[in-house]
XYZ file of C-alpha atoms in Angstrom:
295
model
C 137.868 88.466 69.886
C 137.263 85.117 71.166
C 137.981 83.793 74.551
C 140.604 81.144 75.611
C 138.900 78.565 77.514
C 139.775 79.038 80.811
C 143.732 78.070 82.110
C 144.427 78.314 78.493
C 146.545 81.501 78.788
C 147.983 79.578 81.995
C 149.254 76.776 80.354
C 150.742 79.198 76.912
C 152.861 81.226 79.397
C 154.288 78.000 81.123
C 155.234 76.196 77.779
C 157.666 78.646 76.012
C 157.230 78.699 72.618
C 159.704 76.689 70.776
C 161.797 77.892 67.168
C 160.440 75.726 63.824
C 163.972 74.435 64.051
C 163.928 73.259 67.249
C 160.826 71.080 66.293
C 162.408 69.225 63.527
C 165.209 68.866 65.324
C 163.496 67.134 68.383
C 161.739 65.211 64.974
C 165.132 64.049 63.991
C 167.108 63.374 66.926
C 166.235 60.172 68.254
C 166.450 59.857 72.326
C 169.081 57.582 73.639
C 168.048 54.097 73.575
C 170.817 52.615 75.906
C 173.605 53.346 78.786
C 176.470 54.513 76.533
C 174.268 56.776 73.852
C 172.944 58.398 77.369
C 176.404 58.924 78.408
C 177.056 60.718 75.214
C 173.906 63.481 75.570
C 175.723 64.120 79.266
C 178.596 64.259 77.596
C 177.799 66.625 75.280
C 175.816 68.467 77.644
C 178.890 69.208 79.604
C 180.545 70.338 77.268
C 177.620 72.908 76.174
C 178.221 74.106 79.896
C 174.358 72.956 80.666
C 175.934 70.892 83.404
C 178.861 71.299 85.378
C 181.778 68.907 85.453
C 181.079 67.647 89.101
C 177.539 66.774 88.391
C 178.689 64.525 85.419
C 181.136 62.709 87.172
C 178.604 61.636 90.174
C 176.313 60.464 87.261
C 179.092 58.564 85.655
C 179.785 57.213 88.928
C 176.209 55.733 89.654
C 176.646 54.026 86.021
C 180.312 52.567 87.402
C 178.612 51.281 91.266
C 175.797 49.429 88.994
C 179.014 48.044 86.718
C 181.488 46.915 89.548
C 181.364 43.844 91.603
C 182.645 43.940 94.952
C 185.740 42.105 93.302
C 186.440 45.079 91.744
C 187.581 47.773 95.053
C 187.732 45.661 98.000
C 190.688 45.842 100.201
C 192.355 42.545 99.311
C 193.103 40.244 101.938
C 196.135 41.143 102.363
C 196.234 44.604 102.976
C 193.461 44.012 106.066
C 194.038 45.480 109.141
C 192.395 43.086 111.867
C 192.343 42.564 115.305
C 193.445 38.604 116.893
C 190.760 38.477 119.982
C 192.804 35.326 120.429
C 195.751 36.938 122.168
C 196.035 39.364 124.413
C 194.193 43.209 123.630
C 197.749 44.789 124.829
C 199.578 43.178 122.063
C 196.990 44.609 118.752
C 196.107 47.590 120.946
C 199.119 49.826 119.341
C 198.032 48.930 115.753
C 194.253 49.940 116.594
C 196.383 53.441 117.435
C 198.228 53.645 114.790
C 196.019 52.818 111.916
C 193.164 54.662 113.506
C 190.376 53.250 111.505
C 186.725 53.314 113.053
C 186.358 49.499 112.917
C 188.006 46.598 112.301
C 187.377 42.730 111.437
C 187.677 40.294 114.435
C 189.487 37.009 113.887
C 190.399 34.221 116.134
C 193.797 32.754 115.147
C 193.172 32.602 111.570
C 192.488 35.556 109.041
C 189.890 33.094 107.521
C 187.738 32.906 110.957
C 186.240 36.390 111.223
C 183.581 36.220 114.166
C 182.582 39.701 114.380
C 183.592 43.722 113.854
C 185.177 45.668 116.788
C 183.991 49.067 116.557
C 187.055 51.435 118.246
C 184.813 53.608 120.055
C 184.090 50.327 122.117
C 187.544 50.292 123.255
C 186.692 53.258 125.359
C 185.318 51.066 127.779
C 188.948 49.341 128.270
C 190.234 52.229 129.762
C 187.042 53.016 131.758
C 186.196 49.609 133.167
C 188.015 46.652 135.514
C 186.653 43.834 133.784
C 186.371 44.193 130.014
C 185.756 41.676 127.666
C 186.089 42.536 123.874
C 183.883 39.323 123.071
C 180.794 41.059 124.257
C 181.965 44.307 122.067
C 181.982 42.324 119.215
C 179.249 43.278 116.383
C 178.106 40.938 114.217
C 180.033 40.679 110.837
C 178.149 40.638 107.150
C 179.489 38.008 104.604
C 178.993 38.767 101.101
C 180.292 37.103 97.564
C 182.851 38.600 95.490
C 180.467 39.004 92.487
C 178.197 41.107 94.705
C 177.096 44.557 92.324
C 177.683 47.551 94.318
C 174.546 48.988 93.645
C 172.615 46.360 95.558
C 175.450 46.280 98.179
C 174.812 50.192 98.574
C 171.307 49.224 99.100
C 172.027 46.640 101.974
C 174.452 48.764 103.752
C 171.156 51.440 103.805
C 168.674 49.443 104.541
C 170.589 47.441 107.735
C 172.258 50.601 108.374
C 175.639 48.671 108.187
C 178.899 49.971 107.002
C 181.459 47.154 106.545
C 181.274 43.734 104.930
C 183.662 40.653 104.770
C 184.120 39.692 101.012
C 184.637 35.879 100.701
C 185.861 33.652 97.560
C 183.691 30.828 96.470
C 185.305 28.373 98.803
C 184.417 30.197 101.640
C 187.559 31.662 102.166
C 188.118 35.358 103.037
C 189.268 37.161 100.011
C 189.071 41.209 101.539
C 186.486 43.649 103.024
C 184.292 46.613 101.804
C 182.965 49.714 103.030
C 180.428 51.878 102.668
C 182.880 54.929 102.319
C 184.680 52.789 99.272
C 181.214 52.589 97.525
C 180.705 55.988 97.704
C 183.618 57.027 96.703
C 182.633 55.655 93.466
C 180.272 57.950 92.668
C 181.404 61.175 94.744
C 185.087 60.539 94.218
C 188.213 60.170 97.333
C 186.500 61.109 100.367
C 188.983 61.991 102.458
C 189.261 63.112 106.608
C 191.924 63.599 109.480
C 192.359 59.997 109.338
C 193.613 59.191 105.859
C 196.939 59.094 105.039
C 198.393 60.018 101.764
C 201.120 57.516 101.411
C 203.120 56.652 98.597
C 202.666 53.131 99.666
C 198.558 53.420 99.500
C 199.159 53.714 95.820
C 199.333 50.372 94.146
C 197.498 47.470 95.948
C 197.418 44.037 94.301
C 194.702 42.067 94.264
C 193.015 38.697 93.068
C 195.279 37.302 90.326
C 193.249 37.673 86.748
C 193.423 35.502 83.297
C 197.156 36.542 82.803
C 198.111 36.888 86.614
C 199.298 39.442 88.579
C 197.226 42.752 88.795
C 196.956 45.563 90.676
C 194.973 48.850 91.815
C 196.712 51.356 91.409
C 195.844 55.207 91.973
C 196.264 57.576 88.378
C 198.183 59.772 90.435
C 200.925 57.761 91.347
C 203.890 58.929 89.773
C 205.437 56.695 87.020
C 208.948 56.618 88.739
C 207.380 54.544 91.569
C 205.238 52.491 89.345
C 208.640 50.900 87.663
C 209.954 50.642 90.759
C 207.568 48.401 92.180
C 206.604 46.473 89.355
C 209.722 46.368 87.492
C 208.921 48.218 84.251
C 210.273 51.051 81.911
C 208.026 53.252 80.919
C 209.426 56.949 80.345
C 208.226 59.825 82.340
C 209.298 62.298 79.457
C 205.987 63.272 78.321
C 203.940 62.445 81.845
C 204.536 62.254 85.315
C 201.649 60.299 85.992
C 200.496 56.909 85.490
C 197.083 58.628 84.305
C 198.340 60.910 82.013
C 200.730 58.447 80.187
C 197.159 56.781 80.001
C 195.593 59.792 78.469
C 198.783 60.459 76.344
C 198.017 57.315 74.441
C 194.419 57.868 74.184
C 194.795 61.197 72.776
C 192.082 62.229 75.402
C 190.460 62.312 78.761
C 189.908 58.290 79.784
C 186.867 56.864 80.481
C 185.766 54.139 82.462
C 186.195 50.795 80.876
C 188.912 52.269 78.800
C 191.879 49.525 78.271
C 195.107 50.568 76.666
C 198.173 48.391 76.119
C 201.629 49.895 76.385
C 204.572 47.766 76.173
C 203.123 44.914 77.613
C 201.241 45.933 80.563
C 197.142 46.693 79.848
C 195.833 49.526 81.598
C 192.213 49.282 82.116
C 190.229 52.538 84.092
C 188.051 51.535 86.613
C 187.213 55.234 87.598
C 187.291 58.263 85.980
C 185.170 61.808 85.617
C 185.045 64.470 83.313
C 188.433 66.040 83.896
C 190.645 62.848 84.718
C 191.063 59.343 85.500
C 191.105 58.216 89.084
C 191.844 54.435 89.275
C 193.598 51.823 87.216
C 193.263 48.459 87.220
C 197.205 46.907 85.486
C 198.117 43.644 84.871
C 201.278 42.825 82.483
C 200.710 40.505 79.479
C 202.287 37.023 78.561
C 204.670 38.031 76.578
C 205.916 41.381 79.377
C 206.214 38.049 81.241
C 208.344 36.431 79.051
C 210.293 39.684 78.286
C 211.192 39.874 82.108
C 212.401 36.905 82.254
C 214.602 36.339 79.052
């Protein structure tokens, strides 16, 4: 009998051998040439049980950060919590309490003139020292465009180890603020501790006005009853209690991001979903919902 050249019987044992039909399949099957046919092989692998539903929907989610713009989950303007440096620390103090966040934009006056982040461990030092000026506690604060890809924002918060930005329109204006805990989120889904609150008022946030107006972020979960309430509309919770599963009621299946469905005037788009469910909507009402409200 003749002998294998040496690391021959090595490398046999660490190849298994493969079935004549898996080789033509392999022959057959072309490998995915772009984003959405690789989503598909996941897909399907999930569903073959070769990889588990969480591990999925953090793969989906890298897909979504490289997709979304900062834009896209800031904390609009409007629904900032900041600190006036311009008046007196005993008069924001209560809300620094009460809101308990870790840090907070700095403005003087104006919500437009952000000079720096207060980070509330500083304000330690109020309570500890006589003379105490929150000027010198002041960090400095990161500007970034609204069109900003969260993929290359994750990158920057890394690499200058920073976890908060200042989101600003294209006239220089300030339009919301970012986290690093709202990118990942993205990918890992709500990350939650002691200091989030799970209020029905968290659930819808509007945001910068689109093509057709109006539009807001709004949370699958939130129940459908408060969703007319708020905006005004009429949708039945017969079938659904859920914003996200009247979604998935019209789809006829689990939504995906970058989904858009229209249902009696008001387009529901997902912005973030896994395997299992959708997490986040982004809803604006049409022209003619418009004109339906108003006649």
């Amino acid at each position: 009998m003749q002998d294998l050249p040496p690391g021959s019987a090595k490398s046999l044992d660490a190849k298994p051998h493969r079935s004549l039909f898996e080789r033509l399949t392999a022959l057959i099957s072309p490998e995915p040439e772009n984003r959405a046919e690789l989503l598909e092989v996941l897909q399907d692998a999930h569903e073959r049980n070769l990889i588990d539903a969480d591990a999925l929907s953090m793969i989906e989610g890298v897909f979504q950060v490289s997709d979304l713009a900062a834009r896209d989950i800031m904390v609009p303007r409007s629904q900032m919590d900041s600190i006036d440096i311009s008046k007196p620390i005993e008069t924001w103090m209560p809300d620094v309490l009460t809101t308990a966040h870790s840090r907070f934009p700095a403005v003087e006056g104006e919500r437009d003139k952000v000079i720096g982040i207060l980070l509330a461990k500083d304000l330690l030092r109020y309570y500890a020292e006589e003379s105490f000026d929150v000027r010198d506690m002041l960090r400095p604060a990161v500007f970034i465009p609204e069109s900003k890809r969260l993929n290359v924002l994750l990158r920057d918060f890394r690499a200058n180890r920073n976890h908060m930005a200042i989101v600003v329109d294209e006239y220089g204006g300030v339009a919301g603020l970012i986290t690093i805990e709202d990118v990942l989120e993205q990918i890992v889904g709500d990350i939650e501790d002691e200091y989030d609150f799970d209020e029905a008022e968290d659930n819808i946030l509007s945001i910068k006005d689109g093509a057709n107006g109006a539009r807001w972020r709004v949370k699958a979960l939130t129940e459908i009853t408060q969703f007319n309430e708020e905006l005004d509309t009429h949708f039945s919770d017969h079938d659904a209690d859920t914003l996200g599963g009247m979604v998935a009621n019209h789809l006829g299946r689990v939504p995906r991001k970058g989904d858009s469905v229209d249902i009696d005037g008001v387009r529901f788009e997902v912005l973030r979903a896994d395997a299992r469910q959708v997490h986040v909507l982004l809803v604006e009402k049409l022209p003619s919902a418009f004109a339906a409200d108003a006649s």
